[in-house]
XYZ file of C-alpha atoms in Angstrom:
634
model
C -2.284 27.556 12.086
C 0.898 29.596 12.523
C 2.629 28.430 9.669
C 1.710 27.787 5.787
C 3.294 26.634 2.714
C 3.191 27.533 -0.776
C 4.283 25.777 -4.059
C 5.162 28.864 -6.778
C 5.202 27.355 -10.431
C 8.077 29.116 -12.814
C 7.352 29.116 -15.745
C 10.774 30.104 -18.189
C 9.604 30.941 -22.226
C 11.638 28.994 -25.004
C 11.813 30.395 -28.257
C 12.394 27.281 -30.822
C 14.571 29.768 -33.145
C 17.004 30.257 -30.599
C 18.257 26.340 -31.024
C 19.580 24.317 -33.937
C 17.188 21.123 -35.250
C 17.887 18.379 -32.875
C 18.969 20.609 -30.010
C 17.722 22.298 -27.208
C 15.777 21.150 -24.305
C 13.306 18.172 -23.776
C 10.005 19.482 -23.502
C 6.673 17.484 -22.470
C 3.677 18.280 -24.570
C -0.039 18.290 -22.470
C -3.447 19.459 -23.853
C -6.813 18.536 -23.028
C -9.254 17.083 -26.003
C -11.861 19.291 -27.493
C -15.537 18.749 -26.953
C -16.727 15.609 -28.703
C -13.452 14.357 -29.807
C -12.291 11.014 -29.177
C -8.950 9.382 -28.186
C -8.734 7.682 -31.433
C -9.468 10.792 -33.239
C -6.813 12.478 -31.474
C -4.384 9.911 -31.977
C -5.065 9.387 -35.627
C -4.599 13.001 -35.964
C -1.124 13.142 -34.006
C 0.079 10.383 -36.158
C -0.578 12.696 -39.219
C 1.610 15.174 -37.581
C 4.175 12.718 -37.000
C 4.452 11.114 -40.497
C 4.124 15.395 -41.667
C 7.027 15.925 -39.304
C 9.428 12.637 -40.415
C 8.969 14.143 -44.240
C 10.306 17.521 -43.437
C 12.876 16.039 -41.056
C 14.115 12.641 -41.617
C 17.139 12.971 -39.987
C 15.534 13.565 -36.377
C 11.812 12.132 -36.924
C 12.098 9.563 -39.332
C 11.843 6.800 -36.338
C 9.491 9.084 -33.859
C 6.404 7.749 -32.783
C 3.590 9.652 -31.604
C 0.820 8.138 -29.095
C -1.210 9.827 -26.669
C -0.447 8.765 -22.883
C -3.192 10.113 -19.841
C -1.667 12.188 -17.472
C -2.461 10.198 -14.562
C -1.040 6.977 -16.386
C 2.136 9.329 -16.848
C 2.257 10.261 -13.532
C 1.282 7.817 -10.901
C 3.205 5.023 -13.726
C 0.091 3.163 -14.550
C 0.102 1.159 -17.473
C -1.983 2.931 -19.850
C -5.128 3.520 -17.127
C -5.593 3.749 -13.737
C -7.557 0.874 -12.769
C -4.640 -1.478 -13.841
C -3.026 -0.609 -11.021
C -3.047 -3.783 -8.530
C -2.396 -1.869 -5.551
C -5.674 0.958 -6.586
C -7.617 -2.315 -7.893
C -6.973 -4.127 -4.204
C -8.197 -0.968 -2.241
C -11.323 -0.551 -4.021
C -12.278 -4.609 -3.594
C -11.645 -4.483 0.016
C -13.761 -1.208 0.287
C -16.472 -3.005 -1.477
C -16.120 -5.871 0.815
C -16.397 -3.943 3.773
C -19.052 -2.325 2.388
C -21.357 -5.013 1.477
C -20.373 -6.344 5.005
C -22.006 -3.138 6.401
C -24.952 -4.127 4.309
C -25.194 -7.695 5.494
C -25.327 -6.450 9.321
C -27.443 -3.979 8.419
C -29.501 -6.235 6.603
C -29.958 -8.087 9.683
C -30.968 -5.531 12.035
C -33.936 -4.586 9.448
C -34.822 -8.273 9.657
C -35.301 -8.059 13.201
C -37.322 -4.689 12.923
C -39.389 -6.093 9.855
C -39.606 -9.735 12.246
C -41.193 -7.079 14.862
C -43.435 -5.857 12.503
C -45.176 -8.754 11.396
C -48.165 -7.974 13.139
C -48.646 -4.696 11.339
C -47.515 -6.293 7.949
C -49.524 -8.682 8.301
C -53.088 -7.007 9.168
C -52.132 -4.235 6.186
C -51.815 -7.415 3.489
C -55.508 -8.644 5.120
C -56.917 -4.508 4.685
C -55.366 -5.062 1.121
C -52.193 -4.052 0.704
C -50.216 -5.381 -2.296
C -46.592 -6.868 -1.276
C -45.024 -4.456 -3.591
C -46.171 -1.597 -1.795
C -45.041 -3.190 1.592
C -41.495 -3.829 -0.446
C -41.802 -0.285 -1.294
C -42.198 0.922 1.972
C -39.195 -0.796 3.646
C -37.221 -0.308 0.495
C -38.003 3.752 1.268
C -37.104 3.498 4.700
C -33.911 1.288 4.316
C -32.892 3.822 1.409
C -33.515 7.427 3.549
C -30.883 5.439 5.896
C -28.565 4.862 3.624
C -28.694 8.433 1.810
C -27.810 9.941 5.074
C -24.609 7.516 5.877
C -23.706 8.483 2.272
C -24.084 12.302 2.467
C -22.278 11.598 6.188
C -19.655 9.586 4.218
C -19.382 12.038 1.237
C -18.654 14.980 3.382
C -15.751 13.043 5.509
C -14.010 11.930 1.776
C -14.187 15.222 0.942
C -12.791 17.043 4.265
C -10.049 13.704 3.988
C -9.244 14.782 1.090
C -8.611 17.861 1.490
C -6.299 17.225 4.414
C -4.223 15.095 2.231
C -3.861 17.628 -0.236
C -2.938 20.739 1.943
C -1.066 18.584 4.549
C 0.090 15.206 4.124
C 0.472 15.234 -0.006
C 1.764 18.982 0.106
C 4.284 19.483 -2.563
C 4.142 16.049 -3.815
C 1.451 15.710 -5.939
C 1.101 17.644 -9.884
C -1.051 21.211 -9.093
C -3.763 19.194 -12.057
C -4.244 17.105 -9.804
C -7.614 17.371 -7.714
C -8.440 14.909 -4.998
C -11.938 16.316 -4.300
C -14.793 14.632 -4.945
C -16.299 15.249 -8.448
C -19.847 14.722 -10.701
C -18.693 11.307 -11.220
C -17.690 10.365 -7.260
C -20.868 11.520 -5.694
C -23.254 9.499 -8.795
C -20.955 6.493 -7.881
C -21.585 7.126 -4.281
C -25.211 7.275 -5.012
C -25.842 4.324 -7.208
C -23.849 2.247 -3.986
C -26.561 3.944 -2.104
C -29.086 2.149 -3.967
C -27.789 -0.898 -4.466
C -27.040 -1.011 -0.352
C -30.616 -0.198 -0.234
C -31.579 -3.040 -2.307
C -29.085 -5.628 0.214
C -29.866 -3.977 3.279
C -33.756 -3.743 3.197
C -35.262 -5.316 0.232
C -33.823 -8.503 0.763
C -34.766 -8.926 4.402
C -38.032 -7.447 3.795
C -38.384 -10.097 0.725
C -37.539 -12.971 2.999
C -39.907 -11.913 6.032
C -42.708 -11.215 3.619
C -43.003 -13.992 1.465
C -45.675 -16.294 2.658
C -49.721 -16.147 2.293
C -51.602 -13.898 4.500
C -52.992 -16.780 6.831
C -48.983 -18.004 7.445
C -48.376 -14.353 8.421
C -51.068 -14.558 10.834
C -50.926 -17.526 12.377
C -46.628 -16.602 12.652
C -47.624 -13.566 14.851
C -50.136 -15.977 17.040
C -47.886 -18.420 17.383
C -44.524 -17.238 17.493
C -42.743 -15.925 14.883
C -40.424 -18.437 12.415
C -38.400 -16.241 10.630
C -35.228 -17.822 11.116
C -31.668 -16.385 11.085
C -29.538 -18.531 8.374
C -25.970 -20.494 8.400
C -24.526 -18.279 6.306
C -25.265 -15.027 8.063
C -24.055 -16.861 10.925
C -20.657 -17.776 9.377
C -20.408 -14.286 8.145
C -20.077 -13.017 11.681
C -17.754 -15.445 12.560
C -15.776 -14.960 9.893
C -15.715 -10.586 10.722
C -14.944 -11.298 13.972
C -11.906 -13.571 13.114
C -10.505 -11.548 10.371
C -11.021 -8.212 12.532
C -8.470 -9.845 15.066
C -6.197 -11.259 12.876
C -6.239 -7.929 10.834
C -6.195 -5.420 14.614
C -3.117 -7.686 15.829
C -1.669 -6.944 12.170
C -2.139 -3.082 12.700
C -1.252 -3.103 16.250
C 2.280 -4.193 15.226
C 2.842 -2.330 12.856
C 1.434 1.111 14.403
C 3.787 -0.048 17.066
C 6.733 -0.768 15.085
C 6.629 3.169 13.370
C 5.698 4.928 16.573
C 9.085 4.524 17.971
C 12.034 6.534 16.186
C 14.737 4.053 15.601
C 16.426 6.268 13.159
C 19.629 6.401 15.777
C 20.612 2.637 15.227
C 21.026 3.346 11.336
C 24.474 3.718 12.283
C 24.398 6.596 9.669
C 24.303 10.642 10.200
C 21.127 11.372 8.288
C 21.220 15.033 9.120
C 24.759 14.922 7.330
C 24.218 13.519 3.690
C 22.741 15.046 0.134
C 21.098 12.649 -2.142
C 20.602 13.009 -6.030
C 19.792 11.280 -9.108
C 22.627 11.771 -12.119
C 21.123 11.328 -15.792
C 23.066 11.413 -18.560
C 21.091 12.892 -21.477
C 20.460 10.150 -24.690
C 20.298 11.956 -28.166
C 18.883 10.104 -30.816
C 21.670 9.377 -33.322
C 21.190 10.351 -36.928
C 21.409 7.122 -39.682
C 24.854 8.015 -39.811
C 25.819 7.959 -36.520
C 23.352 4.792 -35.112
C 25.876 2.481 -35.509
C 28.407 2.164 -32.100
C 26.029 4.985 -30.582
C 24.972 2.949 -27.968
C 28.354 2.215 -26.965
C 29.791 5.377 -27.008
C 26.988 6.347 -24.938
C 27.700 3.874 -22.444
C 31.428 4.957 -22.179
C 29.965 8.871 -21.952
C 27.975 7.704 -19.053
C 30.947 5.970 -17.366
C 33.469 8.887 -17.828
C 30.392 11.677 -16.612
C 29.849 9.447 -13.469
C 33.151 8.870 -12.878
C 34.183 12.376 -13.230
C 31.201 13.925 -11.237
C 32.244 11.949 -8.108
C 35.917 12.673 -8.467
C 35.231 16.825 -8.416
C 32.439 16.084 -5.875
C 35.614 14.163 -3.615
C 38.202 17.016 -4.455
C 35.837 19.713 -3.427
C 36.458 21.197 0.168
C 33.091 21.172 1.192
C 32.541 17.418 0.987
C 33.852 14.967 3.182
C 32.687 11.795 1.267
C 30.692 10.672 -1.902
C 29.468 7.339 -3.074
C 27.616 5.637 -5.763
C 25.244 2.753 -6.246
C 21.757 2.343 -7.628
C 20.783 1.699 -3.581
C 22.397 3.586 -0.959
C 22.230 3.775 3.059
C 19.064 5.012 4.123
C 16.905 4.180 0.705
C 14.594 1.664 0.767
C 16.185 -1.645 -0.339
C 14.676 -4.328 -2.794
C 14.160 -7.495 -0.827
C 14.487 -10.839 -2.316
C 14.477 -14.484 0.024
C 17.692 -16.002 -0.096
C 18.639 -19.909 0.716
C 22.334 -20.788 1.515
C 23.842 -23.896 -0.381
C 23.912 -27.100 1.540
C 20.477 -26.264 3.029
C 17.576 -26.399 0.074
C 14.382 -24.473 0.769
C 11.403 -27.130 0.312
C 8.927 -24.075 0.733
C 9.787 -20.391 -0.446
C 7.675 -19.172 2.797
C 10.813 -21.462 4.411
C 13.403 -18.863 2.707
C 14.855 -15.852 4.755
C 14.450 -12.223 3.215
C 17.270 -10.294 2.675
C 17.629 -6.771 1.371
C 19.918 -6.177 -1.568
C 21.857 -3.102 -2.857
C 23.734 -2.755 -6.120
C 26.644 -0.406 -5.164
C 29.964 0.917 -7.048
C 33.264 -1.355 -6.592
C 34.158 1.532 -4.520
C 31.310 1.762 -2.441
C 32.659 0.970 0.799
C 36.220 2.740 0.291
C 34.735 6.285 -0.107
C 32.112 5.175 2.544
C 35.061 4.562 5.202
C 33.447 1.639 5.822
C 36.182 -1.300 6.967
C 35.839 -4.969 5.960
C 35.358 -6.771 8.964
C 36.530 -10.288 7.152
C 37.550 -11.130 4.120
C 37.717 -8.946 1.177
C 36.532 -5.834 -0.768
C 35.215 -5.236 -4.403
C 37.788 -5.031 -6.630
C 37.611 -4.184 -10.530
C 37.780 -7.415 -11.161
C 34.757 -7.954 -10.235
C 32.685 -6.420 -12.579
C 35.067 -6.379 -15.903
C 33.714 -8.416 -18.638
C 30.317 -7.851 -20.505
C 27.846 -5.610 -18.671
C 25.094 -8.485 -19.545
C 27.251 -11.205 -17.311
C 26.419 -11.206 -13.246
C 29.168 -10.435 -11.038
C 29.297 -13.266 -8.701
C 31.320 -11.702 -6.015
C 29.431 -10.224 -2.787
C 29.223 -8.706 0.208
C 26.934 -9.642 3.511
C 26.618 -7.210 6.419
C 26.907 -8.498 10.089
C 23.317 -9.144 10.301
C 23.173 -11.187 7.402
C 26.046 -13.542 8.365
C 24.440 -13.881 12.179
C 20.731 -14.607 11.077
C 20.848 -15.964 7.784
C 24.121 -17.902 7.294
C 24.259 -18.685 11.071
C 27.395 -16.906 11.884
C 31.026 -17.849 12.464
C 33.384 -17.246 9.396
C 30.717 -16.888 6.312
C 33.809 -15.743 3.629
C 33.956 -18.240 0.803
C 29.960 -19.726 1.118
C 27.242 -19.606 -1.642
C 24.286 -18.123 -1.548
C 21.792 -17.925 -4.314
C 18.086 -15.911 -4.469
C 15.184 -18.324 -3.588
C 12.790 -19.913 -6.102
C 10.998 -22.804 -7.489
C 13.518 -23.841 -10.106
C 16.215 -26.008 -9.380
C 19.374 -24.341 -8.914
C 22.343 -23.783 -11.841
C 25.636 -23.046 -11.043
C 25.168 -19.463 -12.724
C 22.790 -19.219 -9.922
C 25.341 -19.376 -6.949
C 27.096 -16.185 -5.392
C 30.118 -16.582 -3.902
C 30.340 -14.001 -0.090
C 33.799 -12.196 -0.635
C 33.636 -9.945 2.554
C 31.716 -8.909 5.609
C 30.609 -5.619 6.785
C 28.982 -4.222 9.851
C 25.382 -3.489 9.039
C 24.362 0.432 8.498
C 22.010 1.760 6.909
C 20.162 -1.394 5.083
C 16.724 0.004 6.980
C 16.658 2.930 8.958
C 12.753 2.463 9.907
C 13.188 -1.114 11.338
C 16.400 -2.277 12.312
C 15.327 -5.723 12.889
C 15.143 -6.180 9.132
C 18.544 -5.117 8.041
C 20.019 -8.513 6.713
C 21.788 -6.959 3.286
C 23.746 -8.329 0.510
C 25.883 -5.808 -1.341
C 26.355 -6.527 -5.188
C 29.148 -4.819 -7.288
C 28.660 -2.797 -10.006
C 31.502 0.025 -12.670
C 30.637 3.077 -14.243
C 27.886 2.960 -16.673
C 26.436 -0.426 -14.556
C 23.545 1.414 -13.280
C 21.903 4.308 -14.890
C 21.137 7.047 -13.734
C 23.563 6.697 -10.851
C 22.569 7.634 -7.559
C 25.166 9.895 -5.400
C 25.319 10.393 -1.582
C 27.249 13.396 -0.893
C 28.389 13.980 2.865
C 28.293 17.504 3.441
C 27.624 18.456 7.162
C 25.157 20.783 8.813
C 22.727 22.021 5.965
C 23.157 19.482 2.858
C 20.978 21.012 0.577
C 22.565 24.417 0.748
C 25.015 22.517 -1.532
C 23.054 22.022 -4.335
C 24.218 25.194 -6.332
C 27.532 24.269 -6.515
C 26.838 20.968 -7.162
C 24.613 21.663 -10.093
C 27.616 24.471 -11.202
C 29.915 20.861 -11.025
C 27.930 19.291 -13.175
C 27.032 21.833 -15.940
C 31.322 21.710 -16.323
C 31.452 17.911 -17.095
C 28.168 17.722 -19.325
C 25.187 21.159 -20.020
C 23.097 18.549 -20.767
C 23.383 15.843 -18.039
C 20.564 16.209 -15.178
C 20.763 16.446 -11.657
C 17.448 14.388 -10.501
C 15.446 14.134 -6.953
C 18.047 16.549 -4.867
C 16.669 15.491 -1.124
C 18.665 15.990 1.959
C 18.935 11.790 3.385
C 17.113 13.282 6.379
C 14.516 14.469 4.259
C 14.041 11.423 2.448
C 14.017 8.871 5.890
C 11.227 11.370 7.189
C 9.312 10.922 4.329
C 9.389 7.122 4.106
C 8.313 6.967 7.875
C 5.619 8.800 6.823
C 4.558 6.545 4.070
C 4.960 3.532 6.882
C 2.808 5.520 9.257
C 0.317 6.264 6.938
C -0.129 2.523 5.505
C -0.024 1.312 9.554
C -2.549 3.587 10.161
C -4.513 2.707 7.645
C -4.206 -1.034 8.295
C -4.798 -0.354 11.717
C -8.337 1.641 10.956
C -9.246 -0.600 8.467
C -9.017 -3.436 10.735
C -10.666 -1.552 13.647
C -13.614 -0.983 11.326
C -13.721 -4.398 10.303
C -14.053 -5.340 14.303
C -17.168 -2.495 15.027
C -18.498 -4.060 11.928
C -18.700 -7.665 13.886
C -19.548 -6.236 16.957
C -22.283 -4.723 14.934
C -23.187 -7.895 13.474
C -23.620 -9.596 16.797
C -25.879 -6.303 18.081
C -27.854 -7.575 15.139
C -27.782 -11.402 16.280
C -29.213 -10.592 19.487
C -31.425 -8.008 18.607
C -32.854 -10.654 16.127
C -33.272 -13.088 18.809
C -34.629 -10.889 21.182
C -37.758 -10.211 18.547
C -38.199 -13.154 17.594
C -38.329 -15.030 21.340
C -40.483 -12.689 23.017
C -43.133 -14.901 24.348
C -40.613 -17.646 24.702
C -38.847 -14.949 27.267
C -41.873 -13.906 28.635
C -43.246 -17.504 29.759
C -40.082 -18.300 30.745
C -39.779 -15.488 32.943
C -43.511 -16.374 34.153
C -42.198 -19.948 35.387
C -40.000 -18.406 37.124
C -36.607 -18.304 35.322
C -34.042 -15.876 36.622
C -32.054 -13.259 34.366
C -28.952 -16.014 33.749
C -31.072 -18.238 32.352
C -32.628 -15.810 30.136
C -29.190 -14.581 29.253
C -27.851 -18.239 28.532
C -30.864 -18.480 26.322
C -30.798 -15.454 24.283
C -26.751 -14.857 24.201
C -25.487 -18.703 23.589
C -25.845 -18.395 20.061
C -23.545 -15.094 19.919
C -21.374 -16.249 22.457
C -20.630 -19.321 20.619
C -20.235 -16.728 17.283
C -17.776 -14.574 18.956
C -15.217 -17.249 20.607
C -15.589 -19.402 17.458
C -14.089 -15.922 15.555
C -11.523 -14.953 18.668
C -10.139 -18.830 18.349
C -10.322 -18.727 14.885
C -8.471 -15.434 14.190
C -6.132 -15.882 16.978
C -4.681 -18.972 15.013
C -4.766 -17.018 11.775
C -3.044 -14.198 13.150
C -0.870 -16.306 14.855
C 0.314 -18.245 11.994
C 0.136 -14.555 9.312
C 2.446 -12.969 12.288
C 4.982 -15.179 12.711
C 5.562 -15.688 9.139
C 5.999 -11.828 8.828
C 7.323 -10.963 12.194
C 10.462 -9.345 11.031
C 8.478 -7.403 9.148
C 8.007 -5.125 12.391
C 10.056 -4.281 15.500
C 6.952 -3.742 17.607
C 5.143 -5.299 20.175
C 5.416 -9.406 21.104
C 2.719 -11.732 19.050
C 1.819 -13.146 21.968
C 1.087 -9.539 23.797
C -0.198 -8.324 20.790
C -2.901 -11.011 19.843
C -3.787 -11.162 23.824
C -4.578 -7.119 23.640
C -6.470 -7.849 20.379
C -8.387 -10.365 21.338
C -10.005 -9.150 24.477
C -10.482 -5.633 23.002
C -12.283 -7.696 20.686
C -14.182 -9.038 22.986
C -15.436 -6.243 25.022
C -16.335 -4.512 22.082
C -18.409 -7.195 20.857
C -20.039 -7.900 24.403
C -20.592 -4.025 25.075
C -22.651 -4.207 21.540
C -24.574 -7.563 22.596
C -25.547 -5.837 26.138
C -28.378 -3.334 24.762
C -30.303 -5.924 23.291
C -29.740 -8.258 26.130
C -30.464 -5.886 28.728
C -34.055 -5.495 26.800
C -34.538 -9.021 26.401
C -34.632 -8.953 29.988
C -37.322 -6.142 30.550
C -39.898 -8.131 28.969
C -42.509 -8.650 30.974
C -44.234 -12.162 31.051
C -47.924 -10.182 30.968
C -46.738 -8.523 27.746
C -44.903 -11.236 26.043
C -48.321 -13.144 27.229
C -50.886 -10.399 25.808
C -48.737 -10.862 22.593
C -49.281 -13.856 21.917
C-alpha cells in the first residue's frame, strides 16, 4: 500500500512531409471496425488501398500486401486467433474437466438426497404429480446451487484478475488489453451454469425417478435399490490417483522455486545489461533486388561487429558478448545420445540445453577452456546454410551425459527416431566449467555451446558487463549505436537481474498453479468419497438400524458402510503413487526440490486424511441411527 506504479504512454507526432518516399520510420497501423462491417469487408477494402497505393508508387508498393491481423493474434503470437493456441486450448480442456468432475460429485450427493427423498417423491407421483414437474423441481434446486457457485466463482475471476493486472502483469501487458470479465464471460459462465445443472441434478434425479409408482413404493418399504454405478466408482478412483500424482508434481516443483539458487549461476546477475540489436531491412527497389540480400547480410555482420568493438573500447564496460543465447536466458533444450550408445527409446535420451554463441563467446566472457580447444573462425566459414560441427560441452555435460573423463574428440548428435547420418554427428572440441546454462535450477545445467560469425544469428543478442546500476547505461549505449547505423534498433534493454527475477516468477507462477490445480483436483476426490458415503448411508438405513438392533457395535457398522470407500481411496493412493512415481522420475531433473520418495510419502497421506476427514461426517451419522427409527422407516 505504500508504494504504486504507473505506466505513462508518449506519444511523439510524425508529419509524413517531413521524410522522403521510402523513408522514415516504421509505423504500425490499428483501428477498430465500424458497426456492421465484416472482416472480409474490411479486408477487401484494404486490398483496394493497396493495389491504389502500388499504382501511384511502384517502386515501394508494387510487392506490398495488405491483410488484416487481430491484435491479440499480433500480440500474444497466435496464429491468426486465439484459440489456436495449444497452451490456451490445454487450459480451457482441463478446466472443463475439472469442472464436469465437480458436476459428477455433485451429481452424486443429489442422488443421495433425491435416494432420501423417495418417500416424498413417491407419495407426490400417487397425489398426481407428473415426473416432469418432479424433474422440474430438482432441476430448480440443483440450478439455484449452481448460480450461486457461479456468481461466487465470477466475482473471484474478476478480483484474480484484477490482481494480475495491477500486480503480477504490471507493465507487461498492451494498456488495450482488459483482463476483466466481459458480456461474453459472464453468458459463458452462465450457459456452464445450466448445463452443470442439467449433469448435476437432472441426471440423478432422472435415474432415481424412473420407475412406476408401485416400484417407488414398494423401494421405500423395502429398502431402497438405487444403486451407485462402476463408473462413478472408477471416477473416484481415478480423482484420487491423479490428485496424488498431480500434488507430488506441484509439491516439487513449488519446492524447487522456493529456494533462491541464483548464487550457484556462477554469474554476477546484478552486474550485466542485456539487449536485442536489429538491423533495419529496407525493401530494395527492382533495381536494387538483386545481391540485396547479401549486402544486407554483410551490413548486419559489420553493424554487429562494430557495436561490440565500441561497446569493448568504452571505459565503462568491462566485457561484452554475443550469441542468440546467453548466461542467464532460458536455453532451448533438445535430448542428446552419444555415439557408441544408441537410444532405443527417446524417453531413454538425456536433455541437454543448447546455446548458439559468437566464435568469441568465451574469449570476451574470460571464460578458460578447461580441455581441449576454443572456437575458432574456422569454424563457422563456409555457407551460412552448412552446420558447424565443432562444439563445446560444459562440466556438467561431460560428468552426466558423456560420463566423464577426457570427452574432447567424441560425437554427439540430437536424439530422434531416424537413423543417424554422418551430417548428424558433432564433434566436442572443448570443455568449459558450467555457468550460467540455468540460473533457476542448477541441477539442469548440462549445455552444449554451438558456434556461430557475424550475421549467423539475427538480431544478435549482447550482454554488456557494466557494474553497479546496468541500466543507467542505456543512453550511451543507444548514443553508440545511432553512430554505427540511425536506423538499427536497440530491442528488450533489461538489466540480467531483471530478467532472472522475472523468469522465477513465471516458474513460480506455473508451480503454483500446478500445485492448486492439483490440490483442487484432491478436495474434488475427497468430495467424491463424502458423496460415496453419504450415498451409502441413505440408502442402508434400515440395514444399519437392524444391525445395530442385533447388537452390532460401531466397527462393524463402520466396516460396513466405509469398505467400499476405503477400498476407492487406497485403490487411487496405490494407483497414483505408481503413476507419480514413474511421471517423476522420468522428469526429476526437471526440479531441484524435494526427494520422490519424501515427496509422494507427504502426498499420499495428506491425501489420505483429507479424504478420511471428508468420509467422517457421513460416517459419524451413519452411526446415530437409531434401530427404532431405521425400524419405523421401514
Amino acid at each position: 500500500d505504500r508504494y504504486h506504479t504507473k505506466t505513462v504512454d508518449i506519444f511523439i507526432g510524425a508529419d509524413p512531409t517531413d521524410y522522403e518516399i521510402g523513408q522514415g520510420p516504421d509505423l504500425h497501423v490499428f483501428g477498430r471496425l465500424a458497426e456492421g462491417a465484416s472482416r472480409d469487408e474490411a479486408e477487401a477494402e484494404l486490398q483496394t488501398v493497396g493495389a491504389r497505393l502500388a499504382s501511384e508508387w511502384p517502386e515501394t508498393h508494387a510487392r506490398r500486401r495488405s491483410e488484416i491481423v487481430s491484435i491479440g493474434a499480433l500480440t500474444l503470437g497466435a496464429p491468426g486467433n486465439l484459440s489456436n493456441e495449444t497452451e490456451l486450448l490445454m487450459v480451457q480442456v482441463l478446466s472443463l474437466a475439472l469442472l464436469f468432475v465437480a458436476c459428477g460429485n455433485v451429481g452424486v450427493l443429489i442422488l443421495a438426497r433425491t435416494a432420501m427423498r423417495l418417500s416424498e417423491i413417491s407419495i407426490r407421483t400417487a397425489l398426481g404429480a407428473s415426473r416432469a414437474r418432479i424433474l422440474a423441481q430438482l432441476f430448480v434446486e440443483a440450478l439455484v446451487l449452481v448460480l450461486l457457485a457461479t456468481g461466487a466463482g465470477l466475482m473471484v475471476a474478476n478480483g484474480l484478475a484484477a490482481h494480475l493486472e495491477a500486480g503480477v502483469f504490471a507493465g507487461e501487458i498492451p494498456y488495450w488489453f482488459d483482463l476483466g470479465l466481459g458480456a461474453r464471460s459472464v453468458l459463458l459462465a452462465l450457459g456452464l451454469a445450466v448445463v452443470c445443472a442439467v449433469l448435476a441434478g437432472v441426471l440423478p434425479a432422472v435415474r432415481a425417478t424412473g420407475r412406476s409408482v408401485e416400484a417407488s413404493l414398494r423401494r421405500t418399504t423395502g429398502g431402497a435399490t438405487v444403486r451407485f454405478g462402476v463408473f462413478a466408482s472408477l471416477l473416484i478412483v481415478a480423482e484420487v490417483a491423479l490428485s496424488v500424482g498431480f500434488l507430488a508434481l506441484g509439491t516439487m516443483a513449488v519446492s524447487s522455486v522456493a529456494v533462491d539458487r541464483t548464487d550457484q549461476a556462477a554469474i554476477d546477475l546484478d552486474r550485466y545489461l542485456t539487449v536485442r540489436f536489429r538491423t533495419r531491412w529496407v525493401d530494395p527497389t527492382a533495381d536494387e533486388a538483386e545481391g540485396y540480400a547479401e549486402a544486407f547480410r554483410n551490413k548486419v555482420a559489420e553493424n554487429q561487429t562494430e557495436l561490440r568493438d565500441r561497446l569493448a573500447a568504452d571505459p565503462s564496460v568491462r566485457s561484452v558478448v554475443m550469441g542468440e543465447t546467453l548466461p542467464g536466458y532460458r536455453h532451448q533444450e533438445r535430448f542428446v545420445e552419444v555415439e557408441g550408445r544408441p537410444i532405443v527409446d527417446l524417453r531413454d535420451a538425456r536433455r541437454t540445453a543448447l546455446a548458439r554463441v559468437h566464435v568469441d563467446f568465451f574469449r570476451d566472457l574470460g571464460r578458460p577452456i578447461l580441455s581441449g580447444r576454443d572456437f575458432v573462425s574456422s569454424d563457422v566459414e563456409g555457407a551460412p546454410e552448412v552446420r558447424p560441427t565443432a562444439v563445446i560441452v560444459n562440466q556438467q555435460f561431460a560428468r552426466d551425459i558423456v560420463g566423464g573423463g577426457d570427452v574432447v574428440g567424441v560425437r554427439i548428435r540430437y536424439a530422434s527416431d531416424a537413423p543417424p547420418e554422418e551430417d548428424d554427428w558433432l564433434e566436442i572440441v572443448g570443455v568449459v566449467e558450467t555457468f550460467g546454462v540455468n540460473v533457476t535450477n542448477p541441477e539442469r545445467s548440462a549445455g552444449v555451446y554451438h558456434p556461430v560469425g557475424a550475421a549467423d544469428v539475427h538480431p544478435m543478442r549482447y550482454l554488456v558487463e557494466i557494474g553497479d546500476d546496468p541500466m543507467g547505461f542505456m543512453p550511451r549505449l543507444r548514443e553508440i549505436a545511432d553512430a554505427i547505423d540511425a536506423d538499427a534498433m536497440i530491442q528488450r534493454p533489461e538489466s540480467l537481474d531483471a530478467m532472472v527475477a522475472g523468469m522465477q516468477r513465471e516458474d513460480a507462477i506455473w508451480s503454483v498453479s500446478i500445485w492448486l490445480l492439483a490440490l483442487m483436483g484432491a478436495l474434488l476426490a475427497a468430495t467424491g468419497l463424502y458423496a460415496v458415503m453419504s450415498f451409502t448411508v441413505a440408502q442402508r438405513r434400515r440395514e444399519i438400524g437392524i444391525r445395530s438392533a442385533l447388537g452390532a457395535g460401531p466397527r462393524t457398522v463402520v466396516y460396513a458402510i466405509g469398505r467400499r470407500c476405503a477400498l476407492q481411496l487406497s485403490l487411487g493412493v496405490a494407483i497414483g503413487t505408481a503413476l507419480g512415481w514413474w511421471n517423476l522420475s522420468y522428469i526429476v531433473d526437471e526440479y531441484a526440490g524435494l526427494p520422490i520418495p519424501v515427496t509422494l510419502g507427504v502426498v499420499a497421506i495428506l491425501v489420505t486424511l483429507v479424504s478420511v476427514a471428508a468420509c467422517l461426517p457421513p460416517t459419524l451419522r451413519g452411526l446415530r441411527i437409531q434401530p427404532t427409527e431405521a425400524l419405523e422407516e421401514a
